[in-house]
Each structure stands twice: as C-alpha cells, then as structure tokens.
Amino acid sequence: MQTLIQNVNIINPGDEIKEHQNILIEGKYIKEISSDKIKTKENAKVIDGDNSHVLPGFIDCHMHILAKGFYKEENMANPLAIHFYNAVPHGMQTINAGVTTVRDCGSADLGVKLAQQKGLFTAPKLVVSINPLVMTGGHFDLMLPSGFDMEIMYPGFPKGRCDGPSEVLKKTREFKRAGADFIKVMCSGGVLTTNNSPEFSQFNLEELKTIVEEAKTTNLKVSAHCHSLEGMNKCIDAGFSSIEHGTFIDDKTSKRMVENNVTLVPTMLVNHYLHENGFPPWDIYAEEKLAKIEEIIKICKENIKTAYENGVNIVMGTDSGVMPHGNNLKELLNLIDIGMTPMEAIESATIKSAKFMGKDDIGFIGTGKCADIIFIEDNPLENIELLTKPENITRVVQDGREVKNRYGVMQCM
C-alpha cells in the first residue's frame, strides 16, 4: 500500500524547513521525499497537505497509558477489565495530541503492547517497563497501614515489591521474563505514596548495582524514579541510564550525569497540574500529597534549568496518567521555560527521545524511517504554543496509516 503526501513543509529536528515537499510512503516506511512530482502505483492513497507543516510524530518518554490518577480506591473497587479498557480513550487522546510513541513507565504489560501492534486499538507505539521495582515501604508499595494490598495483580504482571540483592535480582528477571523493554526502579520517595518523602533515597547501592548488572545481561536500560539528590548519585554510581523527575538535582550531580551519560526526564507539567487541580475530596491523603507538590514546585524549575545549562541530555516526559492524558505537548513550554529554544524542545521530544530509547527509525522524517508524521497548519517554530492544543494537530500518520484527520481520531482498522 502506498500513500502520497503532497505539498507540505517539513520541519525536522535540527534541520532547516524544507518547503513544498512530497512524501511517498510504502507500507510503514518513507520511500521517497522530493520537491518534484513522485510517481506512484495506480491505487495509491493521496493526502493533500495543502501547504501544512509536518513534523515527526512526538515521543513521550514518561507516561502511564492505563493509569487514571493512580487512585488505590479504584484498584480496589473496579473490575480488572476496566484497568485495560482505560487504554482505549487514553490511547486516542495521546494520538490526538500528536504523540505516536510512548515509553510507559509502569502500567502497560506485554499484552497491551501487542494489542497496539496488532491494531486492536488506536494508541501510540509502546515501550514498556510493566511494573516498577519498589522496596518494602517505599514509593508505590501499595500495602496500606490497614494491611490491605492495593497493588494490581494478574498473570503476566509481576508484583514489584522486593528487598535485598537476591530479591531484586529475581524480580529483575521476572520482569525480563514478562517482556519488559527496560527496568524501572523507585529510587526515592514520591508524591502519590504516603508516609515517604521525595527527598529520601530508596534501595541501597548494592541492590541498585545488582539490578543494573542483571539488566545489562540482555542489554536492557535501567530507569530511576528519583527526586532525591542522594538517590540520584547512588543511581549514577550503579550505572542507571536515566533519572525520571530529578527534582532536587544540583550543579555537581548534573555534571556527574553528563560524565556518565545519564539522561534526565524531568516531567515538569504534572507538578503544575497537580498544584492547580489538587486531589479528589475523598482522598484522605490529599493534604499530605499537596504539601509535597508545593515543595517540589518551589525548586523544580531552577534545578532542571541548572541541569540543562550543564549539558545534561534532557528528553520529554509528562507523567500522563498521574494527570489527564492528551496534554503531552504542553511540556514543551516547560522545556522552553528552562532555556531551550523551540527547536531544542522539539528535538528533546523527537530525535533525542528516539536515540535515548535506542530506536533509529523514528523521531525524524526521512527516507527509510517509519512514517510517523503529524500535520499542523502554521509554523510551530514561530509559535510553539500551537502544538500544545490537540485541535491544531490536523492529521496524524503512524506507521504509514492515517490515525487522525481533521475530523478527529480515526478508529483502528
């Protein structure tokens, strides 16, 4: 199957705009790009770009496609099937926002990934960690003081709780067996879990090194949920590939991340959302969570700016799932707010994210690349806010198939 996109202006990360281009797609991949007329087969589908601007599909390096706020009460009350059906609207909302690939940092299992690949529902392509490793009493240990365990459990979705080198080794192997593309570890306290602080590190260095060594045997990267400064430095020592959030990062730790090729995924958007919208009135821990958010908001911007100025590799992540899905590209404004140019922000959410995930076929519109392409009428380099409104994304092509047009998200085939 061929698709010909006519008369578009190509905006590629780190490149000059190429005006009045035609793009020939064959199957999932881009076969030819030219300003001249391109020959096609008789039955080729033709899309009139009408002088729109096109960019590579965006990549969100930190989100949770099944999650809807991570409320333990919903885990307890809802039939398990609801957990999976949440992916249907969340996937559509994310595609609608112009995001064609996501790195799921805890929620989606191998089955959800395969369902997307088979076209059973419309969603971004998924890179999955399945479930994070968490120490007893740590962030996302969902055993309540009442003694009830609110962690979702089913075959193919291992529990994340583990302690000591032998348990973390076994747990890492369980996630590899379950089909994880990377290993996620909770290395500091967090906002959503009670009775722990984002400033405190979690897991000791021996445990962290054990996880990394086992992951490396099959070339898997290891990612750290980590706000804590002490925790970040332990993760650097252990050989982690990325720090998610990085709230308390400082000048010295930033430089260590550069030296050790550790990527930062800051997720600033979710902090602002939770600060502005708070938590449901029935959440008995709302006051404690809001106090943590207020602490993080005070220092996050300047600390992440320090990391950027020191040359830390920063890729875009949103933590969607903690907040509503479909707002992903609003994070670009936060990246610009720490000093990035509009093009740098776009790079962080396309080519840099693709490279970080070890994928050389996405993040750029070029011959031989996956045909993941979004359309927007006006030039977002002149007004980056245009990208933050899903209604401005007029079309989305994913793996060569149009999954959104100006009338809304299209259903899967």
XYZ file of C-alpha atoms in Angstrom:
413
model
C 0.000 0.000 0.000
C 1.346 3.412 -0.996
C 0.377 6.803 0.406
C 1.494 10.037 -1.212
C 1.537 13.203 0.892
C 1.661 16.252 -1.362
C 2.703 19.862 -0.756
C 3.940 20.009 2.821
C 6.675 21.920 4.611
C 8.910 19.515 6.546
C 10.189 20.554 9.986
C 12.803 18.070 11.147
C 14.665 18.396 14.450
C 17.895 20.318 13.998
C 17.267 20.987 10.306
C 16.074 23.855 8.137
C 12.469 23.808 6.933
C 12.103 22.104 3.549
C 9.202 23.738 1.732
C 6.749 22.317 -0.800
C 7.773 18.686 -0.387
C 6.078 15.457 -1.390
C 6.457 12.300 0.719
C 5.878 8.788 -0.612
C 5.072 6.147 1.987
C 5.160 2.444 1.212
C 3.811 0.236 3.961
C 5.135 1.572 7.266
C 8.134 3.400 5.857
C 9.003 6.531 3.925
C 10.264 5.543 0.489
C 10.934 8.920 -1.121
C 10.902 12.644 -0.356
C 11.112 15.190 -3.148
C 10.065 18.672 -4.195
C 9.404 17.165 -7.637
C 6.413 15.071 -8.625
C 6.652 11.493 -7.338
C 5.400 8.534 -9.367
C 3.060 6.168 -7.535
C 1.124 2.986 -8.146
C -2.406 3.343 -9.522
C -4.142 2.572 -6.229
C -2.001 4.880 -4.061
C -3.802 6.949 -1.453
C -3.180 10.681 -1.870
C -3.208 13.187 1.009
C -3.271 16.843 0.025
C -1.053 18.586 2.583
C -2.333 21.972 1.441
C 0.957 23.683 2.398
C 0.732 22.433 6.000
C 3.773 21.963 8.182
C 4.688 18.400 9.110
C 6.872 17.133 11.940
C 7.905 13.656 13.059
C 5.462 12.078 15.489
C 6.307 13.153 19.016
C 7.636 10.810 21.700
C 6.666 10.950 25.378
C 9.402 9.250 27.403
C 7.471 9.019 30.661
C 3.784 8.223 30.877
C 1.330 5.568 32.098
C -1.229 4.696 29.424
C -3.570 2.621 31.613
C -3.486 4.940 34.607
C -6.177 7.407 35.563
C -4.748 9.130 38.598
C -3.324 6.051 40.367
C -6.085 6.021 42.962
C -5.844 2.925 45.161
C -9.580 3.079 45.759
C -10.194 2.397 42.059
C -7.853 -0.593 42.146
C -9.975 -1.966 44.978
C -13.423 -1.194 43.563
C -13.167 -1.684 39.797
C -13.239 -4.991 37.919
C -9.777 -5.629 36.474
C -11.035 -5.281 32.897
C -11.631 -1.555 33.474
C -7.887 -1.163 34.043
C -7.249 -2.355 30.469
C -10.161 -0.576 28.798
C -8.752 2.716 30.093
C -6.103 2.337 27.388
C -8.698 2.912 24.660
C -9.588 6.548 25.419
C -6.091 7.293 26.744
C -4.507 5.978 23.562
C -6.805 8.058 21.380
C -6.199 11.191 23.452
C -2.447 10.735 23.140
C -2.559 10.182 19.370
C -4.867 13.190 19.092
C -2.163 15.295 20.786
C 0.417 14.311 18.157
C 2.316 11.674 20.151
C 2.943 8.461 18.193
C 5.351 6.640 20.543
C 5.468 6.482 24.344
C 7.677 4.956 26.991
C 5.298 3.532 29.578
C 6.963 3.742 32.987
C 4.582 1.419 34.786
C 1.058 0.205 33.939
C 1.091 -1.417 30.495
C 2.138 -5.030 30.158
C 3.266 -7.015 27.114
C -0.349 -7.760 26.176
C -1.231 -4.071 25.882
C 1.864 -3.503 23.747
C 0.942 -6.412 21.460
C -2.681 -5.238 21.192
C -1.465 -1.872 19.892
C 0.910 -3.560 17.449
C -1.914 -5.749 16.132
C -4.135 -2.704 15.588
C -6.738 -3.760 18.149
C -6.957 -0.179 19.380
C -5.582 3.203 18.339
C -2.672 4.239 20.546
C 0.963 5.281 20.445
C 3.584 2.592 19.951
C 4.626 1.340 23.373
C 7.966 0.762 25.056
C 7.104 -0.848 28.398
C 8.628 -1.390 31.828
C 5.474 -3.259 33.011
C 5.769 -2.501 36.749
C 8.454 -0.762 38.825
C 10.659 -2.399 41.407
C 9.862 -0.942 44.826
C 11.304 -1.625 48.267
C 9.070 -2.528 51.198
C 7.570 0.716 52.497
C 8.868 2.639 49.511
C 7.205 4.723 46.833
C 4.443 2.643 45.244
C 4.458 -0.054 47.864
C 0.670 -0.080 47.908
C 0.300 -2.101 51.107
C -1.812 0.170 53.304
C -1.468 0.563 57.086
C -4.704 -1.413 57.268
C -2.833 -4.405 55.906
C -4.741 -4.429 52.601
C -2.572 -4.558 49.476
C -3.911 -2.288 46.717
C -1.385 -3.393 44.064
C -2.982 -4.710 40.878
C -2.153 -8.386 40.357
C -2.726 -10.783 37.462
C -0.657 -13.296 35.438
C 1.997 -11.582 33.332
C 2.189 -8.585 35.659
C 4.695 -9.366 38.444
C 4.443 -7.582 41.775
C 7.208 -5.034 42.192
C 7.973 -5.297 45.912
C 11.458 -6.639 46.707
C 14.333 -6.207 49.185
C 17.999 -7.214 49.246
C 20.290 -8.322 46.406
C 18.744 -11.775 45.943
C 15.162 -10.488 45.753
C 15.920 -7.589 43.399
C 17.869 -9.995 41.165
C 14.930 -12.381 40.971
C 12.450 -9.555 40.459
C 14.510 -8.079 37.600
C 14.486 -11.494 35.958
C 10.728 -11.768 36.428
C 10.188 -8.502 34.589
C 12.506 -9.578 31.812
C 10.504 -12.806 31.520
C 7.278 -10.788 31.405
C 8.546 -8.841 28.380
C 9.838 -5.546 29.811
C 11.721 -3.339 27.343
C 13.504 -1.600 30.210
C 13.608 -1.853 34.005
C 12.043 0.861 36.171
C 13.095 1.272 39.816
C 11.618 3.515 42.512
C 14.784 5.096 43.925
C 13.241 7.816 46.078
C 10.037 8.701 47.824
C 7.286 10.290 45.769
C 4.163 12.390 45.858
C 1.397 9.816 45.418
C 2.567 7.363 48.082
C 2.013 8.343 51.708
C 4.476 8.206 54.584
C 7.578 8.824 52.481
C 9.292 11.967 51.208
C 10.651 12.728 47.712
C 13.879 13.852 49.413
C 14.660 10.374 50.771
C 16.545 7.822 48.674
C 15.343 4.221 48.424
C 17.193 0.923 47.822
C 20.867 0.711 48.765
C 23.781 0.812 46.343
C 24.330 -2.955 46.363
C 20.685 -3.548 45.424
C 20.837 -0.948 42.645
C 24.052 -2.379 41.186
C 22.521 -5.863 41.222
C 19.536 -4.630 39.185
C 21.755 -2.891 36.621
C 24.123 -5.842 36.237
C 21.242 -8.247 35.619
C 19.531 -5.875 33.166
C 22.745 -5.473 31.196
C 22.961 -9.203 30.517
C 20.185 -8.671 27.962
C 21.072 -5.069 27.043
C 18.179 -3.528 28.974
C 18.480 0.001 30.326
C 17.500 0.829 33.886
C 15.475 3.908 34.769
C 15.089 5.544 38.185
C 12.073 7.329 39.539
C 14.111 9.717 41.664
C 13.579 13.144 43.203
C 16.260 12.720 45.870
C 19.770 14.126 45.407
C 21.316 11.244 47.350
C 19.243 8.792 45.342
C 20.360 10.273 42.023
C 24.013 9.955 42.959
C 23.528 6.330 44.002
C 21.856 5.645 40.649
C 24.754 7.251 38.784
C 27.187 5.090 40.766
C 25.123 1.994 39.988
C 25.081 2.638 36.230
C 21.470 3.718 35.610
C 20.634 5.093 32.161
C 18.111 7.722 33.207
C 16.714 9.733 36.077
C 12.977 10.414 35.934
C 11.811 13.672 37.576
C 15.159 14.757 39.097
C 13.584 17.433 41.269
C 16.460 18.064 43.693
C 19.245 17.873 41.111
C 22.132 20.309 41.651
C 25.184 21.584 39.790
C 27.562 18.821 40.900
C 25.107 15.996 40.189
C 24.281 17.485 36.777
C 27.945 17.364 35.830
C 28.200 13.766 37.032
C 25.220 12.855 34.827
C 26.964 14.361 31.790
C 30.190 12.492 32.595
C 28.320 9.207 32.967
C 25.918 9.664 30.028
C 22.808 9.621 32.214
C 19.646 11.128 30.684
C 17.145 13.284 32.576
C 13.367 13.022 32.033
C 12.082 15.941 34.135
C 8.219 15.704 33.880
C 7.501 19.290 34.988
C 3.988 19.523 33.559
C 2.455 17.101 36.065
C 3.701 19.190 39.005
C 1.845 22.261 37.755
C -1.304 20.269 37.015
C -1.473 18.719 40.490
C -0.669 22.036 42.142
C -3.501 23.764 40.270
C -6.085 20.972 40.464
C -5.249 19.139 43.683
C -6.753 15.769 44.567
C -10.334 14.466 44.961
C -12.111 15.499 48.186
C -12.466 11.835 49.166
C -8.678 11.314 49.097
C -7.787 11.227 52.801
C -4.108 11.772 51.921
C -4.748 14.836 49.724
C -3.281 17.326 52.186
C -0.032 15.372 52.524
C 0.305 14.995 48.738
C -0.385 18.685 48.091
C 2.294 19.699 50.609
C 4.835 17.599 48.701
C 3.810 19.153 45.388
C 4.171 22.657 46.775
C 7.700 21.814 47.939
C 8.617 20.436 44.518
C 7.136 23.369 42.591
C 9.299 25.841 44.541
C 12.605 24.396 43.374
C 11.979 22.259 40.309
C 12.329 24.859 37.551
C 15.651 26.304 38.714
C 17.142 22.869 39.377
C 16.176 21.489 35.967
C 17.480 24.699 34.388
C 20.835 24.036 36.083
C 20.877 20.560 34.544
C 20.115 21.981 31.101
C 22.826 24.639 31.393
C 25.350 21.965 32.376
C 24.574 19.994 29.227
C 22.575 17.095 30.671
C 20.759 15.153 27.956
C 17.085 16.018 28.547
C 14.193 14.238 26.842
C 10.490 14.989 27.113
C 8.252 13.147 29.561
C 4.923 14.181 31.056
C 3.802 11.586 33.631
C 0.436 11.471 31.874
C -1.744 9.041 33.773
C -0.984 10.868 37.001
C -2.700 13.780 35.229
C -5.226 13.524 32.356
C -3.976 12.191 29.032
C -3.796 14.230 25.826
C -1.931 17.264 27.167
C 1.521 15.904 26.363
C 2.949 18.686 24.226
C 2.284 21.311 26.895
C 5.524 20.001 28.396
C 7.347 21.726 25.510
C 6.522 25.070 27.151
C 8.241 23.967 30.367
C 11.327 22.938 28.407
C 11.418 26.367 26.787
C 10.936 27.906 30.221
C 14.247 26.385 31.403
C 16.087 27.891 28.429
C 15.538 25.657 25.404
C 14.755 27.175 22.030
C 11.580 25.914 20.312
C 13.723 23.707 18.051
C 15.622 22.282 21.036
C 12.329 21.463 22.748
C 11.115 19.697 19.596
C 14.406 17.777 19.397
C 14.015 16.638 23.017
C 10.620 15.144 22.141
C 11.609 13.566 18.815
C 15.132 12.654 17.699
C 16.703 12.807 21.180
C 13.933 10.677 22.676
C 14.286 8.164 19.846
C 18.049 7.929 20.358
C 17.596 7.543 24.119
C 15.242 4.597 23.550
C 17.652 3.039 21.044
C 15.296 3.497 18.092
C 16.822 4.820 14.878
C 13.684 4.555 12.746
C 11.560 7.231 14.470
C 11.951 10.868 15.523
C 12.859 12.181 12.046
C 11.114 12.444 8.680
C 13.499 10.791 6.231
C 13.844 8.040 3.650
C 13.801 4.643 5.330
C 12.289 5.990 8.556
C 8.919 4.981 9.991
C 6.140 7.108 8.562
C 5.166 8.738 11.869
C 4.105 12.224 10.813
C 1.928 14.955 12.315
C 0.361 17.863 10.419
C -0.182 21.411 11.663
C -1.270 24.343 9.508
C 1.049 27.082 10.808
C 4.740 27.058 11.648
C 5.195 25.974 15.308
C 8.745 27.344 15.376
C 7.177 30.796 15.218
C 4.584 29.941 17.883
C 5.321 26.757 19.821
C 2.026 27.034 21.726
C 0.256 25.862 18.577
C 1.493 22.347 19.297
C 0.004 22.311 22.798
C -3.594 22.238 21.531
C -4.658 18.884 20.056
C -7.212 20.583 17.821
C -4.315 22.214 15.948
C -2.899 18.804 15.015
C -4.933 18.296 11.858
C -3.660 14.843 10.880
C -1.540 12.103 12.385
C 0.073 9.310 10.379
C 1.502 6.394 12.365
C 3.444 3.577 10.699
C 2.119 4.812 7.356
C -1.549 4.728 8.375
C -3.661 7.807 8.966
C -4.954 7.526 12.534
C -6.275 11.062 12.875
C -7.681 13.556 10.407
C -9.165 16.989 10.893
C -12.491 15.432 11.874
C -10.979 13.705 14.919
C -9.247 10.490 15.862
C -9.926 7.626 13.433
C -10.786 4.169 14.657
C -8.278 1.338 14.206
C -8.552 -0.940 11.197
